[in-house]
Amino acid sequence: MAAATPVEDLAPTLQRLRQAWQQRRPDYTQRRDDLQRLRAAFHARLDDMAAAVSADFGHRSTHESLLADGMTVLAELDHMLANLRRWMKPQRRGVGWRLWPASAQVRHVPLGVVGVIGPWNYPVNISLVPLATAIAAGNHVYLKPSEYNPRTNQFLRELLTEVFPEDRVAMAVGGADVAAAFASLPFDHIMFTGSTAVGRKIMAAAAPNLTPVTLELGGKSPAVVGADAPMATTATRIATGKLFNGGQTCIAPDYVLVPESRRDEFVQALRNEVTSRYPDIEHSPDYTTIINEGNYRRLRGYLDDARARGVDVVPLVQLKDPQQAESRRLLPPTLVMQPGDDAKVMQEEIFGPILPIRTYRRFDEVIDYINAHDRPLALYHFGHDRDEIERLLGNTVAGGVCINETLLQYACSNLPFGGVGASGMGQYHGHDGFVTFSKAMPVLRQSRWTLSDRLKPPYGGFPAKLIKLLLR
Ligand code: NAD
């Protein structure tokens, strides 16, 4: 396992990246070449990638790694490669008749060196997509991925060393001490993905340098089952969102709000779905275990807390050998029925295969509940009642909304991805990411001859008439 990067090496590395960037900013050809080489090298190692991620998780579904840490990265790279030339073109802007005959444009110029700090749950995707987007925007990048994924970090180091010279992309590894020192470096931008609590620390560490931050955080994302939701499809899609990667997904539906009259129907549909997906969950290659003991204990603690409050805790599959499952940190999909707001499972982001179910009678209760809590990263709705959907969209604020589906809002490169309020600030993916890692630099160009030369004292006479005209 690689030793942590010595804290005293961080600032000199940033200095090296910045000097190289100042000497030669990557032009279109360089950026395109970098992205193409990254794509090719990554594509050639997808199996190694999935094996490394799985080793860090204890067990991680290979197919889910190929989708979430493979396909999404390739899709973003393809989108960048197809659009980069257009994104880099200066955009003409009108000046209005008062500034005639000047002309105006906006150029998206790189910021310099971007620091990227990543989480453990999608350790490849959430390292490479921000990194590649910052490269597309013409920056150099210093990456600090999560310390919970040593094998994946080794994979990332080998990949990045093969593709990039060390003065264009560098990588640091280590825990909270290295991360804290990293966040206090004078970057030109910091892109952080992780918990809301650490997000606050990142912003505080960046403040003395006035380093702008993009914070991709977590929180509790509701899934609202509408009055007319087709139940089997709804259960299928909520099960995918909740159980993909063992529920360790920032945009997983955290809890479900379901009409009281449809609760039992929903629970049955979900049970059918889980049974057909994992007929023998303890030996299923498709079910991902919990990343580490700390997170496994945290999740078990939510269930213990609910039971202690007299709340019904309903596992959706029965384990044959619970002790063996525990030793592997395998937590079966489990429902928590109608927990109160004070239950831990309703207070903290779950980040595991536990699904609280709360019922409602009137749709207003749904809107009031969502608005009484932190703004969610994702908001899901199931059903086809347009009025109901519009009421939800018109009366709530969320990082992103997905209707009759889960997770795929993340996979659409044409949509900005990012939270709001406690779930984050700023956005990336596709063009929105390119803009985040650029300065939109306005350029106003005056022509040889212009009336503004006459707008000077003494203002009497012609300038006064001109001012009168401008005030029309
Ligand atoms: P975390 O906040 O514990 O750690 C994330 C990163 O921050 C790690 O690299 C860690 O080393 C670093 N870090 C820790 N202490 C630090 C400090 N004091 N200063 C600077 N950096 C520090 O998060 P995690 O447990 O790795 O990931 C889970 C969280 O991430 C969940 O809340 C989840 O919702 C969120 N998440 C959000 C998104 C998104 O796109 N919005 C995606 C994935 C995960």
CSV table of N, CA and C and ligand atoms in Angstrom, one decimal, residues 117-122 126 144-148 174-176 179-181 183 192-196 198-199 201-202 215-219 249-251 295 349 351 377 410 417 419 423 428, ligand 1:
chain,number,residue,atom,x,y,z
A,117,ILE,N,-10.7,16.9,-4.7
A,117,ILE,CA,-10.7,16.0,-3.5
A,117,ILE,C,-11.9,15.0,-3.7
A,118,GLY,N,-11.7,13.7,-3.6
A,118,GLY,CA,-12.7,12.8,-3.9
A,118,GLY,C,-13.2,11.9,-2.8
A,119,PRO,N,-14.3,11.3,-2.9
A,119,PRO,CA,-14.9,10.3,-1.9
A,119,PRO,C,-14.6,8.9,-2.3
A,120,TRP,N,-15.0,7.9,-1.4
A,120,TRP,CA,-14.7,6.5,-1.7
A,120,TRP,C,-15.7,5.8,-2.5
A,121,ASN,N,-17.0,6.3,-2.6
A,121,ASN,CA,-18.1,5.5,-3.1
A,121,ASN,C,-18.0,5.2,-4.6
A,122,TYR,N,-17.7,6.2,-5.4
A,122,TYR,CA,-17.4,5.9,-6.8
A,122,TYR,C,-16.0,6.5,-7.1
A,126,ILE,N,-15.6,9.7,-9.7
A,126,ILE,CA,-15.6,11.0,-9.1
A,126,ILE,C,-14.1,11.6,-8.9
A,144,LYS,N,-6.6,14.5,-5.0
A,144,LYS,CA,-6.5,13.8,-3.7
A,144,LYS,C,-7.7,12.9,-3.5
A,145,PRO,N,-7.6,11.6,-3.9
A,145,PRO,CA,-8.7,10.7,-3.7
A,145,PRO,C,-8.9,10.3,-2.3
A,146,SER,N,-9.9,9.5,-2.0
A,146,SER,CA,-10.2,9.0,-0.7
A,146,SER,C,-9.1,8.0,-0.2
A,147,GLU,N,-8.8,8.1,1.1
A,147,GLU,CA,-7.9,7.1,1.6
A,147,GLU,C,-8.5,5.7,1.9
A,148,TYR,N,-9.8,5.6,1.7
A,148,TYR,CA,-10.4,4.3,1.9
A,148,TYR,C,-10.3,3.3,0.7
A,174,GLY,N,-3.6,10.1,1.1
A,174,GLY,CA,-3.6,10.3,2.6
A,174,GLY,C,-4.9,10.5,3.2
A,175,GLY,N,-4.9,10.5,4.5
A,175,GLY,CA,-6.2,10.7,5.3
A,175,GLY,C,-6.4,12.2,5.6
A,176,ALA,N,-7.2,12.4,6.7
A,176,ALA,CA,-7.7,13.7,7.0
A,176,ALA,C,-6.6,14.8,7.1
A,179,ALA,N,-5.5,15.6,3.7
A,179,ALA,CA,-6.6,16.3,3.0
A,179,ALA,C,-6.8,17.7,3.5
A,180,ALA,N,-6.6,17.9,4.8
A,180,ALA,CA,-6.8,19.3,5.4
A,180,ALA,C,-5.7,20.2,4.8
A,181,ALA,N,-4.4,19.7,4.8
A,181,ALA,CA,-3.3,20.5,4.3
A,181,ALA,C,-3.6,20.8,2.8
A,183,ALA,N,-6.4,21.0,1.2
A,183,ALA,CA,-7.5,22.0,1.0
A,183,ALA,C,-7.1,23.4,1.3
A,192,PHE,N,-14.6,19.7,-4.5
A,192,PHE,CA,-14.7,18.7,-3.5
A,192,PHE,C,-16.0,17.8,-3.6
A,193,THR,N,-15.8,16.5,-3.5
A,193,THR,CA,-17.0,15.7,-3.4
A,193,THR,C,-16.9,14.9,-2.1
A,194,GLY,N,-17.9,14.9,-1.3
A,194,GLY,CA,-17.9,14.2,0.0
A,194,GLY,C,-19.0,14.6,0.9
A,195,SER,N,-18.8,14.5,2.2
A,195,SER,CA,-19.9,14.8,3.1
A,195,SER,C,-20.1,16.3,3.3
A,196,THR,N,-21.3,16.6,3.8
A,196,THR,CA,-21.6,18.0,4.1
A,196,THR,C,-20.7,18.5,5.2
A,198,VAL,N,-17.6,17.6,6.0
A,198,VAL,CA,-16.2,18.0,5.5
A,198,VAL,C,-16.3,19.1,4.5
A,199,GLY,N,-17.4,19.2,3.8
A,199,GLY,CA,-17.6,20.4,2.9
A,199,GLY,C,-17.4,21.7,3.6
A,201,LYS,N,-15.6,22.2,6.2
A,201,LYS,CA,-14.2,22.4,6.5
A,201,LYS,C,-13.4,22.9,5.2
A,202,ILE,N,-13.8,22.3,4.1
A,202,ILE,CA,-13.2,22.7,2.8
A,202,ILE,C,-13.4,24.2,2.6
A,215,LEU,N,-18.7,22.4,-4.3
A,215,LEU,CA,-18.9,21.4,-3.2
A,215,LEU,C,-20.0,20.4,-3.7
A,216,GLU,N,-19.7,19.2,-3.9
A,216,GLU,CA,-20.6,18.2,-4.3
A,216,GLU,C,-20.9,17.3,-3.0
A,217,LEU,N,-22.0,17.6,-2.3
A,217,LEU,CA,-22.1,17.0,-1.0
A,217,LEU,C,-23.3,15.9,-1.0
A,218,GLY,N,-23.7,15.5,0.1
A,218,GLY,CA,-24.7,14.5,0.2
A,218,GLY,C,-26.0,15.0,0.8
A,219,GLY,N,-26.6,14.1,1.6
A,219,GLY,CA,-27.9,14.5,2.2
A,219,GLY,C,-28.9,13.5,2.0
A,249,THR,N,-24.5,5.5,-2.5
A,249,THR,CA,-24.6,6.4,-3.7
A,249,THR,C,-25.2,7.7,-3.2
A,250,CYS,N,-24.5,8.8,-3.5
A,250,CYS,CA,-24.9,10.1,-3.0
A,250,CYS,C,-26.4,10.5,-3.5
A,251,ILE,N,-26.8,10.0,-4.7
A,251,ILE,CA,-28.1,10.3,-5.1
A,251,ILE,C,-29.1,9.2,-5.0
A,295,ASN,N,-18.5,2.1,8.6
A,295,ASN,CA,-19.8,2.3,7.9
A,295,ASN,C,-20.8,1.2,8.2
A,349,GLU,N,-27.9,11.1,6.6
A,349,GLU,CA,-27.8,10.4,5.3
A,349,GLU,C,-27.6,9.0,5.5
A,351,PHE,N,-26.9,6.2,3.1
A,351,PHE,CA,-25.7,5.7,2.4
A,351,PHE,C,-25.5,4.2,2.6
A,377,LEU,N,-30.1,16.6,-2.5
A,377,LEU,CA,-29.2,16.5,-3.7
A,377,LEU,C,-30.1,16.0,-4.9
A,410,TYR,N,-27.8,11.8,-13.3
A,410,TYR,CA,-26.4,11.9,-13.1
A,410,TYR,C,-25.7,11.6,-14.5
A,417,PHE,N,-24.8,18.9,-12.9
A,417,PHE,CA,-25.0,18.0,-11.7
A,417,PHE,C,-24.4,18.8,-10.6
A,419,GLY,N,-25.4,20.1,-6.1
A,419,GLY,CA,-26.4,20.2,-5.0
A,419,GLY,C,-26.8,21.7,-4.8
A,423,SER,N,-26.8,20.4,0.3
A,423,SER,CA,-26.3,19.3,-0.6
A,423,SER,C,-25.2,19.8,-1.6
A,428,TYR,N,-21.2,20.5,-12.2
A,428,TYR,CA,-20.3,20.1,-13.3
A,428,TYR,C,-21.0,19.1,-14.2
B,1,NAD,P1,-15.8,12.5,3.4
B,1,NAD,O1,-16.4,13.9,3.4
B,1,NAD,O2,-15.6,11.8,4.6
B,1,NAD,O3,-14.4,12.4,2.6
B,1,NAD,C1,-14.3,12.9,1.3
B,1,NAD,C2,-12.8,13.4,1.1
B,1,NAD,O4,-12.6,14.4,2.0
B,1,NAD,C3,-11.8,12.3,1.3
B,1,NAD,O5,-10.8,12.3,0.3
B,1,NAD,C4,-11.2,12.7,2.7
B,1,NAD,O6,-9.8,12.3,2.8
B,1,NAD,C5,-11.3,14.2,2.6
B,1,NAD,N1,-11.3,14.9,3.9
B,1,NAD,C6,-11.5,14.3,5.1
B,1,NAD,N2,-11.4,15.3,6.1
B,1,NAD,C7,-10.9,16.4,5.4
B,1,NAD,C8,-10.6,17.7,5.9
B,1,NAD,N3,-10.6,18.1,7.2
B,1,NAD,N4,-10.2,18.6,4.9
B,1,NAD,C9,-10.2,18.3,3.6
B,1,NAD,N5,-10.5,17.1,3.2
B,1,NAD,C10,-10.9,16.1,4.1
B,1,NAD,O7,-16.9,11.7,2.4
B,1,NAD,P2,-16.8,10.2,2.1
B,1,NAD,O8,-17.2,9.4,3.3
B,1,NAD,O9,-15.6,9.8,1.3
B,1,NAD,O10,-18.0,10.1,1.0
B,1,NAD,C11,-19.4,10.0,1.4
B,1,NAD,C12,-20.1,11.3,1.3
B,1,NAD,O11,-19.9,11.9,0.0
B,1,NAD,C13,-21.6,11.2,1.4
B,1,NAD,O12,-22.1,12.2,2.2
B,1,NAD,C14,-22.1,11.3,-0.1
B,1,NAD,O13,-23.4,11.7,-0.2
B,1,NAD,C15,-21.1,12.3,-0.6
B,1,NAD,N6,-21.0,12.2,-2.0
B,1,NAD,C16,-21.5,13.2,-2.8
B,1,NAD,C17,-21.5,13.1,-4.2
B,1,NAD,C18,-21.9,14.2,-5.1
B,1,NAD,O14,-21.7,14.1,-6.3
B,1,NAD,N7,-22.7,15.1,-4.6
B,1,NAD,C19,-20.9,11.9,-4.8
B,1,NAD,C20,-20.4,10.9,-4.0
B,1,NAD,C21,-20.5,11.1,-2.6
